[in-house]
Coordinates of C-alpha atoms (C1' of nucleotides) in Angstrom, one line a residue:
Chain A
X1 CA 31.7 26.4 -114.2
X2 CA 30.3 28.2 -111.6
X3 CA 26.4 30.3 -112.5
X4 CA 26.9 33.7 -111.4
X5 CA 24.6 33.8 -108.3
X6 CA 26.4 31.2 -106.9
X7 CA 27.9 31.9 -103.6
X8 CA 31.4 30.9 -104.1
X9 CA 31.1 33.1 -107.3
X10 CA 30.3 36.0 -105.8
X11 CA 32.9 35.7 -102.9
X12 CA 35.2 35.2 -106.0
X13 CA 34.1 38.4 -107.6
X14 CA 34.3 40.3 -104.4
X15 CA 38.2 39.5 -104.3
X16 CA 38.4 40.7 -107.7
X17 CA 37.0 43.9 -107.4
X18 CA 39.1 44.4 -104.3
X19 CA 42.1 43.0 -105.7
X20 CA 44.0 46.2 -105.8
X21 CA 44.3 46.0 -102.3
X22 CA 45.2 42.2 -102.3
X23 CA 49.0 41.8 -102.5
X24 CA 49.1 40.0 -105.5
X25 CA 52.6 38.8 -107.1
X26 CA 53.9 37.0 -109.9
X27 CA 56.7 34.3 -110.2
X28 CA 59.5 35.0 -112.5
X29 CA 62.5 34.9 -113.1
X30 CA 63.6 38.7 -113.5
X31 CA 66.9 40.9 -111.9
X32 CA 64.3 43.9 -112.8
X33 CA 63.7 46.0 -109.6
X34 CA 61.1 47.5 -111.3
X35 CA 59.1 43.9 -111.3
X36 CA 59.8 43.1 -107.4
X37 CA 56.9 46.2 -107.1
X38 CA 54.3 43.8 -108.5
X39 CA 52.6 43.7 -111.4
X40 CA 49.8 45.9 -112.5
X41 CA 46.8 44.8 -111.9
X42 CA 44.2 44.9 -114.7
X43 CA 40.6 46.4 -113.1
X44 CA 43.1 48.0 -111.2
X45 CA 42.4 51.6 -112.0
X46 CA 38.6 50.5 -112.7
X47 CA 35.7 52.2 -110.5
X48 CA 33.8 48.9 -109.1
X49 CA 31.2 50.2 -111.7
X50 CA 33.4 49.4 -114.7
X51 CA 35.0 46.1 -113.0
X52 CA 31.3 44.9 -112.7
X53 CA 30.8 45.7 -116.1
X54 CA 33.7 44.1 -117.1
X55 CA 33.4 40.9 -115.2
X56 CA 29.8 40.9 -116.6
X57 CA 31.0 40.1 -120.2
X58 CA 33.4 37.7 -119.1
X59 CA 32.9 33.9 -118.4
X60 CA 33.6 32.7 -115.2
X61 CA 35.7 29.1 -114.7
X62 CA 36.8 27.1 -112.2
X63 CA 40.1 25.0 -112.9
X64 CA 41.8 22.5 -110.7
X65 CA 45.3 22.1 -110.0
X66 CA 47.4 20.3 -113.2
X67 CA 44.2 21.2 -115.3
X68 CA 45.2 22.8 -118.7
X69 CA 43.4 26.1 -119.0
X70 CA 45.2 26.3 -122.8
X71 CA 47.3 24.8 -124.8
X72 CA 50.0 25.7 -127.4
X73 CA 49.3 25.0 -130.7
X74 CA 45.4 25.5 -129.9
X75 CA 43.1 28.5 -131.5
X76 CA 42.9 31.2 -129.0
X77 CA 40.7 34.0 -128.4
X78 CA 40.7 36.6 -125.4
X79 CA 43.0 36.6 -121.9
X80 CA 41.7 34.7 -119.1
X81 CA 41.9 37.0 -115.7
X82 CA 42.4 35.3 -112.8
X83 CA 40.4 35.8 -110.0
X84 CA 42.2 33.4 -107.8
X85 CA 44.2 30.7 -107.5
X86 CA 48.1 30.3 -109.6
X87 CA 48.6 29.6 -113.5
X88 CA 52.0 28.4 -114.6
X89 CA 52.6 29.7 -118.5
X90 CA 55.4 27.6 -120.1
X91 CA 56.1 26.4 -123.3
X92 CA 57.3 22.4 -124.3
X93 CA 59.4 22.2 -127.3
X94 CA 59.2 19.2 -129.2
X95 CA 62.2 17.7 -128.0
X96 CA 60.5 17.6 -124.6
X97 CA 62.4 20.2 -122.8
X98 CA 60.0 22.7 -121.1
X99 CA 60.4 26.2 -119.8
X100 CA 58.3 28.3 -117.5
X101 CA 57.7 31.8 -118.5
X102 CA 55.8 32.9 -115.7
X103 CA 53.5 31.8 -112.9
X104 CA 50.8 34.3 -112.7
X105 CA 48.6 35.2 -109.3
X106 CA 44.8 36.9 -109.0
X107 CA 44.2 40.4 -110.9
X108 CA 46.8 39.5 -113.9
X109 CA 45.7 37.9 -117.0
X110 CA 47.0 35.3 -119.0
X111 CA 46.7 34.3 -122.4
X112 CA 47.3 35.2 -126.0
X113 CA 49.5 35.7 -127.2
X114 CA 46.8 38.0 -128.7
X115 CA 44.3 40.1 -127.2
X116 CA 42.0 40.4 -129.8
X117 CA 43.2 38.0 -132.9
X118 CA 42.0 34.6 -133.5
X119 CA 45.7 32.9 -133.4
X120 CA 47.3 29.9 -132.0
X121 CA 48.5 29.8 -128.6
X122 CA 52.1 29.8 -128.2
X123 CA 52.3 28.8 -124.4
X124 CA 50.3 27.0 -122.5
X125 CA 48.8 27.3 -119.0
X126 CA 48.4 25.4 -116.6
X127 CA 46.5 25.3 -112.8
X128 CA 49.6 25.5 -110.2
X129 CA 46.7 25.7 -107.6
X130 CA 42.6 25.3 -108.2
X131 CA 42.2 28.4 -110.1
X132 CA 39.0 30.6 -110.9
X133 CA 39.4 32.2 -114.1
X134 CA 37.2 35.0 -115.8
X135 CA 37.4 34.7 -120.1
X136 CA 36.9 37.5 -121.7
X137 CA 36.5 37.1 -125.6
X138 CA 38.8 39.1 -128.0
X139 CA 35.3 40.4 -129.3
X140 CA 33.9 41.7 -125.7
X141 CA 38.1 43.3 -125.1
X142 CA 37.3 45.5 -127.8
X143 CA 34.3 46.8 -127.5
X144 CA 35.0 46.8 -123.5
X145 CA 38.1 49.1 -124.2
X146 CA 36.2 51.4 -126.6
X147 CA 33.9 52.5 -123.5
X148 CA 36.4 52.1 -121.2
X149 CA 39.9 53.9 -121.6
X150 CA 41.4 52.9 -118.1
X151 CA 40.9 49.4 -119.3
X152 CA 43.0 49.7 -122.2
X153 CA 45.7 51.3 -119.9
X154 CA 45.1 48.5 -117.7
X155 CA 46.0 45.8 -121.0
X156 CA 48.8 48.4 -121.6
X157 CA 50.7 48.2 -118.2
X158 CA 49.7 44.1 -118.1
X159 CA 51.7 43.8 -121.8
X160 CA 54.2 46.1 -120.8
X161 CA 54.8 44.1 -117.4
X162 CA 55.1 41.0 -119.7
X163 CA 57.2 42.4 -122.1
X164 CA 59.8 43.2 -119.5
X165 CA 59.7 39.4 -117.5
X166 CA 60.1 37.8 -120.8
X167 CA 62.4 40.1 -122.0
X168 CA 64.2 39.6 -118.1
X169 CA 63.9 36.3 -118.6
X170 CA 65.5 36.1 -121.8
X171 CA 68.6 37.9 -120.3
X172 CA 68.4 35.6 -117.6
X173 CA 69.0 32.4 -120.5
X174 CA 71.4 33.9 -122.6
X175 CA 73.9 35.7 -120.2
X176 CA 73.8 33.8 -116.5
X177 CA 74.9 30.2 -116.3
X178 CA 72.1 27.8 -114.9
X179 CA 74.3 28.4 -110.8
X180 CA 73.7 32.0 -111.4
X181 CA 70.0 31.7 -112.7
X182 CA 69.7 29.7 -109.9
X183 CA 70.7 31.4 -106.9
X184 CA 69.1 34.6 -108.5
X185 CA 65.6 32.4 -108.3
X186 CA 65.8 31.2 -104.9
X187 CA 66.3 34.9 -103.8
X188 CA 63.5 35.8 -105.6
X189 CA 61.4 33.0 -103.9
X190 CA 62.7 34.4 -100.7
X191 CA 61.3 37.7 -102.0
X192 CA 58.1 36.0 -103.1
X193 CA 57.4 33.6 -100.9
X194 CA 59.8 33.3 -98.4
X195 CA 59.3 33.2 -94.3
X196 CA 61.9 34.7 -92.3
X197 CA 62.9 32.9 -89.4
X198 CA 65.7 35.0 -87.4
X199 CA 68.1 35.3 -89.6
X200 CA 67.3 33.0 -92.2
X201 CA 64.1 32.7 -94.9
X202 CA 62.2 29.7 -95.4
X203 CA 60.2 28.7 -98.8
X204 CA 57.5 26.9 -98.0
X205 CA 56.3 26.7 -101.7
X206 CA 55.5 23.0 -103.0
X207 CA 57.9 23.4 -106.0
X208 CA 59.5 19.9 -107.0
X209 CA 63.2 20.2 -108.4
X210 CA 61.3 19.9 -111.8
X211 CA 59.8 23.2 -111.1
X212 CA 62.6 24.9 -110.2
X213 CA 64.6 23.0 -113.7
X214 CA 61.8 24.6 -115.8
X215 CA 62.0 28.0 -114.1
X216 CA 65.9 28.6 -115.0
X217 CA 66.2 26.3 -118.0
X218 CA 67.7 23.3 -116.9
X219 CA 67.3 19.3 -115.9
X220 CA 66.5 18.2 -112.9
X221 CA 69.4 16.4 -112.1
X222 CA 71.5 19.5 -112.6
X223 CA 69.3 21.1 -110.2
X224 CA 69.6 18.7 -107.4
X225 CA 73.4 18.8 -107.8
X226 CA 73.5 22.6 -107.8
X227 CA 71.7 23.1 -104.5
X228 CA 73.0 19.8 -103.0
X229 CA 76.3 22.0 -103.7
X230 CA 74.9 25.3 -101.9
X231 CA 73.9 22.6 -99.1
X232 CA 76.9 21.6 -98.9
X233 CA 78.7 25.3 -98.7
X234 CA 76.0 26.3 -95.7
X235 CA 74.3 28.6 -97.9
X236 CA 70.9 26.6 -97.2
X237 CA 69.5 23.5 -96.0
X238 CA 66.2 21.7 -97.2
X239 CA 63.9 20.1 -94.9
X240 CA 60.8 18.0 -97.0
X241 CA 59.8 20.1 -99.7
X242 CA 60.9 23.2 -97.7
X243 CA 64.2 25.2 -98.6
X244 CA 65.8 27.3 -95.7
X245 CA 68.4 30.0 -96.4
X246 CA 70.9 30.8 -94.1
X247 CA 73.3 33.3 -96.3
X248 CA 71.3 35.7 -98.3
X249 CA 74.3 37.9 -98.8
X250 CA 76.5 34.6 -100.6
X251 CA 73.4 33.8 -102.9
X252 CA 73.5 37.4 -103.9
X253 CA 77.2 37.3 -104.7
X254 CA 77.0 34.1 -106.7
X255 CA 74.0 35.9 -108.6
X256 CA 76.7 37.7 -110.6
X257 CA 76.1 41.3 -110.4
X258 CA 73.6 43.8 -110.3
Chain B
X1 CA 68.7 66.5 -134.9
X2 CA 67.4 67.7 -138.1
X3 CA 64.6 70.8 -138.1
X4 CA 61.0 70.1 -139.0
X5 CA 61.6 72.0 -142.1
X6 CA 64.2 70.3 -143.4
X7 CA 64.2 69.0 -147.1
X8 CA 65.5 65.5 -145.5
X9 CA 62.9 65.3 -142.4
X10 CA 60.3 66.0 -144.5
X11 CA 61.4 62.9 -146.9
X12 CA 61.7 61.1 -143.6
X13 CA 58.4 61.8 -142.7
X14 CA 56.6 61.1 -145.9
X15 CA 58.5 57.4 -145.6
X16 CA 56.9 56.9 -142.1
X17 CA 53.3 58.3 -142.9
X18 CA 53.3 55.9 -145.7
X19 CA 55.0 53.4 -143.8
X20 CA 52.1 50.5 -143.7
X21 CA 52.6 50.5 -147.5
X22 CA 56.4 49.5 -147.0
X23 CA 58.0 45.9 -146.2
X24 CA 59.0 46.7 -143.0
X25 CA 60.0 43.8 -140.4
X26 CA 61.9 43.0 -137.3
X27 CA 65.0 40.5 -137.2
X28 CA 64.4 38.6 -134.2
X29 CA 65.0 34.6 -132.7
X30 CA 61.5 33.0 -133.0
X31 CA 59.7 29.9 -134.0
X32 CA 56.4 31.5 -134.1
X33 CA 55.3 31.5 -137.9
X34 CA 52.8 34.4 -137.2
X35 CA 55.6 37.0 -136.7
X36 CA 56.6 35.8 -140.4
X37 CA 54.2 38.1 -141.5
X38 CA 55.8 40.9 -139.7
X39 CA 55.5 43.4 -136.8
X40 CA 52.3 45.7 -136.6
X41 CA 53.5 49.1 -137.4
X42 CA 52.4 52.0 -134.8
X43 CA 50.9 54.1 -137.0
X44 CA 49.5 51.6 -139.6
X45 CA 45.6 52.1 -138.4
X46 CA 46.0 55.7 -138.4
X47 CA 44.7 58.7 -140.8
X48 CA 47.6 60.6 -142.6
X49 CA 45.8 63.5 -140.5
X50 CA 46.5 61.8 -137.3
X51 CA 49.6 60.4 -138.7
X52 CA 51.1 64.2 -138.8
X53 CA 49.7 65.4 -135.6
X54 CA 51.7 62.1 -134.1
X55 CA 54.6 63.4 -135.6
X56 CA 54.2 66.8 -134.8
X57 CA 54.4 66.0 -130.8
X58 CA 57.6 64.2 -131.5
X59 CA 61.3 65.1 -131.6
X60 CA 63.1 63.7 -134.7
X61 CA 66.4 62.8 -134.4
X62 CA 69.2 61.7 -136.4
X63 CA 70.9 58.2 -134.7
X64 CA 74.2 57.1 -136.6
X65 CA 75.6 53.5 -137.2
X66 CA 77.3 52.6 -134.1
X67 CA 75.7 55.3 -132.1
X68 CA 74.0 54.3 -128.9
X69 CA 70.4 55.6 -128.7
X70 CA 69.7 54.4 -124.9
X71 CA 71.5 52.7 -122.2
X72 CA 70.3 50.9 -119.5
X73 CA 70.4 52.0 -116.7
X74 CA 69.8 55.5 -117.5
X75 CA 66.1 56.9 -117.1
X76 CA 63.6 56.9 -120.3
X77 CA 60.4 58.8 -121.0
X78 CA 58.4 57.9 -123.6
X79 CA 59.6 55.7 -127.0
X80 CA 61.4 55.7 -130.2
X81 CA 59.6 55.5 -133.6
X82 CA 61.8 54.2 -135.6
X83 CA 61.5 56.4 -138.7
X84 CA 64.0 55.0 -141.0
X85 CA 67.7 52.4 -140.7
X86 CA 67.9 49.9 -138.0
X87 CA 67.6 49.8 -134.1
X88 CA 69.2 47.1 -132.6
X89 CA 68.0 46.6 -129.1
X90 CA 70.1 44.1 -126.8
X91 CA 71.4 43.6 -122.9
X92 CA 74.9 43.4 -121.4
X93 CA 75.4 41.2 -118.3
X94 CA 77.5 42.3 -115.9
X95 CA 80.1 39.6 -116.5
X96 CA 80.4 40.8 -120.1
X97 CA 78.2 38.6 -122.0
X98 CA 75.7 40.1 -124.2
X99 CA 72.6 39.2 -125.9
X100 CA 70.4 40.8 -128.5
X101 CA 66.6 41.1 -128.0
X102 CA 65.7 41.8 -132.0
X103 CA 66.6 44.3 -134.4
X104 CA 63.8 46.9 -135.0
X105 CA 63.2 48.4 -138.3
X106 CA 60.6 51.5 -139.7
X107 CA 57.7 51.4 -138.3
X108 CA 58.1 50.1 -134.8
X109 CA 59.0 51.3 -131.9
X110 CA 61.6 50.9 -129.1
X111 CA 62.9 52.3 -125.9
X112 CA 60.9 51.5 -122.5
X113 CA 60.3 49.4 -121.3
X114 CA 57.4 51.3 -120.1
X115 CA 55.9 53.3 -122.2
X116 CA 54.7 55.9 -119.5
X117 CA 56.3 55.7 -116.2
X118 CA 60.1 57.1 -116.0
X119 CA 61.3 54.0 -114.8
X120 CA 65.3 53.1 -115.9
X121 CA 66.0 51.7 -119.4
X122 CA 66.8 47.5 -118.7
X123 CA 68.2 47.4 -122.3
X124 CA 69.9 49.3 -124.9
X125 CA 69.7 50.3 -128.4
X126 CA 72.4 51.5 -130.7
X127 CA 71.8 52.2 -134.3
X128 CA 73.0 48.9 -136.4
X129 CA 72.7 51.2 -139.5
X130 CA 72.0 55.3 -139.8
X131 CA 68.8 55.7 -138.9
X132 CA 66.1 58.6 -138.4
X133 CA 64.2 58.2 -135.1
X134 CA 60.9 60.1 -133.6
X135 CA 61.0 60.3 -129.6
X136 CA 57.4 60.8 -128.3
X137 CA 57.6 61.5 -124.6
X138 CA 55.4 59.8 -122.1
X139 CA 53.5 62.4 -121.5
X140 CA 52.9 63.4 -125.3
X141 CA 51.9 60.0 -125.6
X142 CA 49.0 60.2 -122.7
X143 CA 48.0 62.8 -124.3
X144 CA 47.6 61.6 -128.0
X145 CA 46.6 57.7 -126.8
X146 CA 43.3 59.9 -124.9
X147 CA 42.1 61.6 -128.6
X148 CA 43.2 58.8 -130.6
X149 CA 42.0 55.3 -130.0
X150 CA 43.8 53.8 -133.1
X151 CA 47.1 54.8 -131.2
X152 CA 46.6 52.8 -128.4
X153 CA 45.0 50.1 -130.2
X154 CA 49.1 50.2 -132.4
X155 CA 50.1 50.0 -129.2
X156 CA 48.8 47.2 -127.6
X157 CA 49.6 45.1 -130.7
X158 CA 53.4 46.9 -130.9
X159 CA 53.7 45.3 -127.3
X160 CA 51.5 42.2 -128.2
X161 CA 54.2 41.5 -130.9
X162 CA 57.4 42.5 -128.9
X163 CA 55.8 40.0 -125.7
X164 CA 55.6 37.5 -128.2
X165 CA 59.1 38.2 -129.6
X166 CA 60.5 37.8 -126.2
X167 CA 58.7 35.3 -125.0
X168 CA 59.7 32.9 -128.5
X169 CA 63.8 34.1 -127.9
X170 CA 62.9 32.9 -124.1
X171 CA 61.6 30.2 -125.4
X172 CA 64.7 29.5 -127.6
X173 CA 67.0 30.2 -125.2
X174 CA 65.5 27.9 -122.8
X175 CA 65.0 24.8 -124.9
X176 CA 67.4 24.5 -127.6
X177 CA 71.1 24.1 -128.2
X178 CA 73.2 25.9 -129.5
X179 CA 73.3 24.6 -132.8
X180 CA 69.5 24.3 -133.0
X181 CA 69.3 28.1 -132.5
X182 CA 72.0 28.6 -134.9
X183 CA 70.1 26.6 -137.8
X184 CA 67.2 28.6 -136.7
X185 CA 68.3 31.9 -137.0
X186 CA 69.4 31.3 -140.3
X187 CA 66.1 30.4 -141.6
X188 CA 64.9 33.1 -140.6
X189 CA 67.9 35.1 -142.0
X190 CA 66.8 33.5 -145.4
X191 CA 63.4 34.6 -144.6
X192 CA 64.3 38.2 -143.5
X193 CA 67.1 39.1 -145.6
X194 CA 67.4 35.9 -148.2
X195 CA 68.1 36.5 -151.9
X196 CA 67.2 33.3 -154.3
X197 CA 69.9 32.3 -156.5
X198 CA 68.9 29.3 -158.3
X199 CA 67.8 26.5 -155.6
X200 CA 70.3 28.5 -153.0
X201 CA 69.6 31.5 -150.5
X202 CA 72.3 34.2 -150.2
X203 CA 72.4 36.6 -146.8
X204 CA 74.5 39.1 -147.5
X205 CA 73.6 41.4 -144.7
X206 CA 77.2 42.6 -143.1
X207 CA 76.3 40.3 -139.9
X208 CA 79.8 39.2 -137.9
X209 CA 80.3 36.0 -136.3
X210 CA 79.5 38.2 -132.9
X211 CA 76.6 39.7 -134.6
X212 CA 75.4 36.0 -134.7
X213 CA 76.5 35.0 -131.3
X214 CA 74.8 37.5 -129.6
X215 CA 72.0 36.7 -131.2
X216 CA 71.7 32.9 -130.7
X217 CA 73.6 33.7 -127.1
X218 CA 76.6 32.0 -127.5
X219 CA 80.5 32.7 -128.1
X220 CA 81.9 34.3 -131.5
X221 CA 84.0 31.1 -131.2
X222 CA 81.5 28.6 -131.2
X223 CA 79.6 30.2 -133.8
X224 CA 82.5 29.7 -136.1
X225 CA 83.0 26.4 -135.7
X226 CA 79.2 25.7 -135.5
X227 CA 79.2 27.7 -139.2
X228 CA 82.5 25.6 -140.5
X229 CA 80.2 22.3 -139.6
X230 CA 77.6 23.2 -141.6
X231 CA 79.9 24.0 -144.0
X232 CA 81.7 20.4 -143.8
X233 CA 78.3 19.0 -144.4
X234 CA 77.6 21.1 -147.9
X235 CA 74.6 22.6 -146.2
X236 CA 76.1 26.1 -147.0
X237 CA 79.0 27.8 -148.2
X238 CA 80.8 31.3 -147.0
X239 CA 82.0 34.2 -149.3
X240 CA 83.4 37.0 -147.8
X241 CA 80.2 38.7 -146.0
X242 CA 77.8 36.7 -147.4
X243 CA 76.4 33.2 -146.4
X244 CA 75.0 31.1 -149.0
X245 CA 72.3 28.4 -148.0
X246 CA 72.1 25.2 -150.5
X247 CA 70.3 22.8 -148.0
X248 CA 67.2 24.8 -146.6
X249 CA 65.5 21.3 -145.7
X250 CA 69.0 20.2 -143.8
X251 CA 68.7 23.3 -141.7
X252 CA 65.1 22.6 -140.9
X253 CA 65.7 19.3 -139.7
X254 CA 68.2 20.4 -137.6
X255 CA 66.2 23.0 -136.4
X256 CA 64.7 20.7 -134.2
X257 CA 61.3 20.7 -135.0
X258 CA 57.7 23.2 -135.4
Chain C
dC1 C1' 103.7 52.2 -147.4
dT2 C1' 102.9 50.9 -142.7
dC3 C1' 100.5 50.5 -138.7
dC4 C1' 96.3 49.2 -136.4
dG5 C1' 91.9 47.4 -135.2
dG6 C1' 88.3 44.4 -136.2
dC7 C1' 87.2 40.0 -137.9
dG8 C1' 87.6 35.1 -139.0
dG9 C1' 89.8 30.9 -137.8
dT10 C1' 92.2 27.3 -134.7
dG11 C1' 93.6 24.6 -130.9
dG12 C1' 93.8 22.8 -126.4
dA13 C1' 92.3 22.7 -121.7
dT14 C1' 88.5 22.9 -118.9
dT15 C1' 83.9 23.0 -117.1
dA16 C1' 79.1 23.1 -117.2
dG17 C1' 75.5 20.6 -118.1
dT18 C1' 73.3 16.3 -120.2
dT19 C1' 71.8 11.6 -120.6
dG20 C1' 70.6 7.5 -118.8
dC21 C1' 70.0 4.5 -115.1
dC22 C1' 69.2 2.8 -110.8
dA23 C1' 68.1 3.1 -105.7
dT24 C1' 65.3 4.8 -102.1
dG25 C1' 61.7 6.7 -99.3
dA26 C1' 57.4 9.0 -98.9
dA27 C1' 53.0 9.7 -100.4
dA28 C1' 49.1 8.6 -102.8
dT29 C1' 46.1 5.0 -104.6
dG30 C1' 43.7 0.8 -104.8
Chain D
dC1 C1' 47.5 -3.6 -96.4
dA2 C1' 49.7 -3.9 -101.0
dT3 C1' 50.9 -1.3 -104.9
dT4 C1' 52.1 2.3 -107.6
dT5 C1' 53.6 6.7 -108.4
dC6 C1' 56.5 10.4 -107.6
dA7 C1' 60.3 13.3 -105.7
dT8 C1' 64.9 13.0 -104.5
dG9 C1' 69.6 11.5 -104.8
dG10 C1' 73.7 9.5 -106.7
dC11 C1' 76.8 8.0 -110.3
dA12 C1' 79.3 7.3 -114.7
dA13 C1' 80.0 8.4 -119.3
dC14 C1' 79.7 11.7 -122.5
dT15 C1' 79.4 16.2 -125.3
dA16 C1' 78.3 20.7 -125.9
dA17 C1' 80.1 24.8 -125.1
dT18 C1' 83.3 28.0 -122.9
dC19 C1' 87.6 30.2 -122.1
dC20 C1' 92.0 31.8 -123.2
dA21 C1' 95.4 32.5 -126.3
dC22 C1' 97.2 33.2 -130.5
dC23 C1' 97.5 33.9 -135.6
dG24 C1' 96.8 35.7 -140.1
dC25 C1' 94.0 38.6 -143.1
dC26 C1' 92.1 42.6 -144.7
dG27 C1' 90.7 47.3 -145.1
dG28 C1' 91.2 51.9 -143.6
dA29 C1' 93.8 55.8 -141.8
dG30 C1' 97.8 58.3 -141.3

DNA sequence: CTCCGGCGGTGGATTAGTTGCCATGAAATG
DNA sequence: CATTTCATGGCAACTAATCCACCGCCGGAG
C-alpha cells in the first residue's frame, strides 16, 4: 500500500481525477450499443474538489497481476475504484467451471455485490494487470453520498451500466450458441482493443484460450476448435498470442443478428 | 388507465404505500441465499407523506395478463413500479430463442434499463398476471431523487439487487447444465411459491413447460423429459398444473453444489 | 357438438460441446 | 543449462441438448 504523499500515489490520483478525459473501457460480453459508448465513470460528474474529497476517505492499494483483490464467499464491505490497471470479476462454481462477468478498466468500480451492506461477495476479482485500487468503506459511501448528490448519480449510472452487461451477458448464455458468443467477442475485442492494419484488425491483448473459454462460457478445447475453424474459413489468422481479422463483415454474420 | 380518483386506484395505491408490510418477492434463477430474503422494495424507506407525492408524479396504469408493457427496441423514459400482479421481464434473440431475466412482483420496479437517459428498451416485459403499474418518467424521477434522498438510496439497492439477480442467472447460465439449473429453479420454486403437504412441496403456480424453459434457457422439449427423469427417480410427481416435490434433499444434490 | 389452439409427451436424427489424454513448443524458473 | 510450467493443438469417445415432426389431450369459443 502506497502512503498518500508518495509519488507514484499522487501520479495515480492525478489520472483519477482526470479520468473523464481518459478513454477508459470495459471488457464484456454485450450486443448493447448502448455499452460500446463506455461506461460511466464514477467521479465523473465530480468537481476535482469533491473527487479529492472522495479519494480522501478511500484507501489506496496496489495489486499485482493474478493477485485476488476479493473473493467469493468472503465478507465484503464498500466498491474498490480503480485508479489504474484491469480487474477480471468472474465467479467459479463448485464444479470448477468459471465465468467472467466483466473485466473492469480505471474510473469504474468493482465490488459488492453491495454498496453499503456487510454481505458476502458473490464474485471475485482478480488483477488482469498490476492494478491500483482506491477502497472506499460501505460506511464512508454513505455518508459521502449524503454530501454529495452527483456521487450517488455517479453509483446510479455505475449499477445501472452493470445491470445491463450482466443482464447482456445473460442473453448472451441463454440464446447464442458458444460459435455465436464467440465471434460476437472477438468483434468486440476488435472494438476494444483491436489495431487496424489495412483492412484487417489485430488483438494484441495477452488473453490465453482460457480467457476467452471463461468470457463466452465454454472449455478451452472448444475454443481452440472454434477459431482453429474460423482459421481455417480465412476469417482470421493467429500469430503468438495475437489474433488478426481479415473478414469483419463474416464474424458479424455468424454473430446471429442484431 | 384508471383515474386518480377511482375507488380501485385508490385500493391500488393503499397496497403499494403499505407495500414494505407485504411478502412481496421476485421469481428469479439464483444461487445467492441473500436474495432469499427478497428484493428491496422502492419505496420501503420512505414516509407515507413521500410515499404519495411519489405517486402523485406517476401515471397509473392498468397492464393485463398477456399484455406487453415494453418492448425492446422501442425507446423508454423512466420505470415501472410495479403496483400490484406480476411483470415478467425477458429477451428474444433474433433466432427465436428466448430467455427470462426474473419475474417482478409489487414493490419493485422495471423498465430501463436506464433509469434516466432515453436510451432503447434491451428487454421486454409483459404482464404474466393482471397487474397495476406506476410509470415515473425520467425526468419526474430527477426531480423527486433531488428532494428525497430515501428514493435514491431505494434505488441503488433496487439496482444493487436486480445486478445481483443478473449477474447469479449469468452465473447459472454459464456454469451449469441444464439439469443443474432445472433442479435449481425448482428449489427456488418451492421457496417462492411452495405449499407444505406433509414432508412434500406442491407448486401449483400455472408455470408451462416453456414457462420453465425460458427460464433455465433451454427447449420446452428438454424440460419435459428433464421433469419425466425426475419423475422416474420418485423425486417428484406431476398433477395437472401442479408439481409436487417429495425429495427436496435429491434436488439439492443435484443442484450441484452452494 | 365441433373445431381450434395451446400444452404435454415422444421419438429419432443430428450436432454442439464435454471429458480426458497426450504431444509439443515456448517461456519462465531454477 | 536443465527443468518445469504453461499455452496450444489434436484426437477419440461420449452425452447433453437441440431440432423437427408428430400425436393426443383438454378447455374454451363459436
Amino acid at each position: 500500500m502506497l502512503s498518500p504523499q508518495a509519488s507514484g500515489a499522487s501520479r495515480a490520483t492525478g489520472s483519477l481525477l482526470l479520468s473523464n478525459t481518459a478513454p477508459a473501457q470495459a471488457l464484456l460480453l454485450t450486443e448493447n450499443a448502448a455499452l460500446a459508448n463506455g461506461p460511466p465513470l464514477l467521479l465523473q460528474r465530480l468537481s476535482l474538489k469533491e473527487r479529492e474529497e472522495v479519494l480522501k476517505e478511500g484507501q489506496r492499494r496496489v495489486v499485482y497481476r493474478g493477485k485476488m483483490l476479493f473473493s467469493q464467499g468472503t465478507p465484503h464491505d464498500g466498491i474498490f475504484l480503480i485508479e489504474s490497471g484491469r480487474i477480471r470479476v468472474f465467479y467459479i462454481a463448485p464444479s470448477g467451471r468459471e465465468i467472467t462477468l466483466a473485466y473492469w478498466h480505471a474510473g469504474n468500480f468493482v465490488g459488492g455485490p453491495e454498496l453499503f451492506g456487510q454481505g458476502m461477495h458473490v464474485w471475485s476479482g482478480v488483477a488482469a494487470a498490476n492494478s491500483v485500487v482506491v477502497h472506499l468503506s460501505g460506511k464512508a459511501l454513505r455518508g459521502l453520498i449524503a454530501r454529495m448528490p452527483a456521487l450517488a448519480i455517479g453509483l446510479i449510472e455505475g449499477l445501472t451500466f452493470k445491470g445491463k452487461c450482466y443482464s447482456a451477458l445473460a442473453q448472451m448464455l441463454g440464446t447464442r450458441s458458444v460459435t455465436e458468443r464467440l465471434a460476437h467477442l472477438l468483434l468486440h475485442l476488435c472494438d476494444t482493443y483491436g489495431v487496424p492494419e489495412g483492412d484487417t484488425v489485430a488483438i494484441g491483448t495477452a488473453l490465453t484460450h482460457a480467457d476467452l473459454a471463461h468470457m463466452v462460457g465454454a472449455t478451452r478445447q472448444w475454443v481452440t476448435i472454434s477459431l482453429k475453424r474460423l482459421q481455417a474459413q480465412g476469417i482470421l489468422s493467429t500469430e503468438k498470442s495475437k489474433i488478426v481479422v481479415h473478414q469483419l463483415d463474416a464474424l458479424h454474420a455468424m454473430r446471429g443478428g442484431t
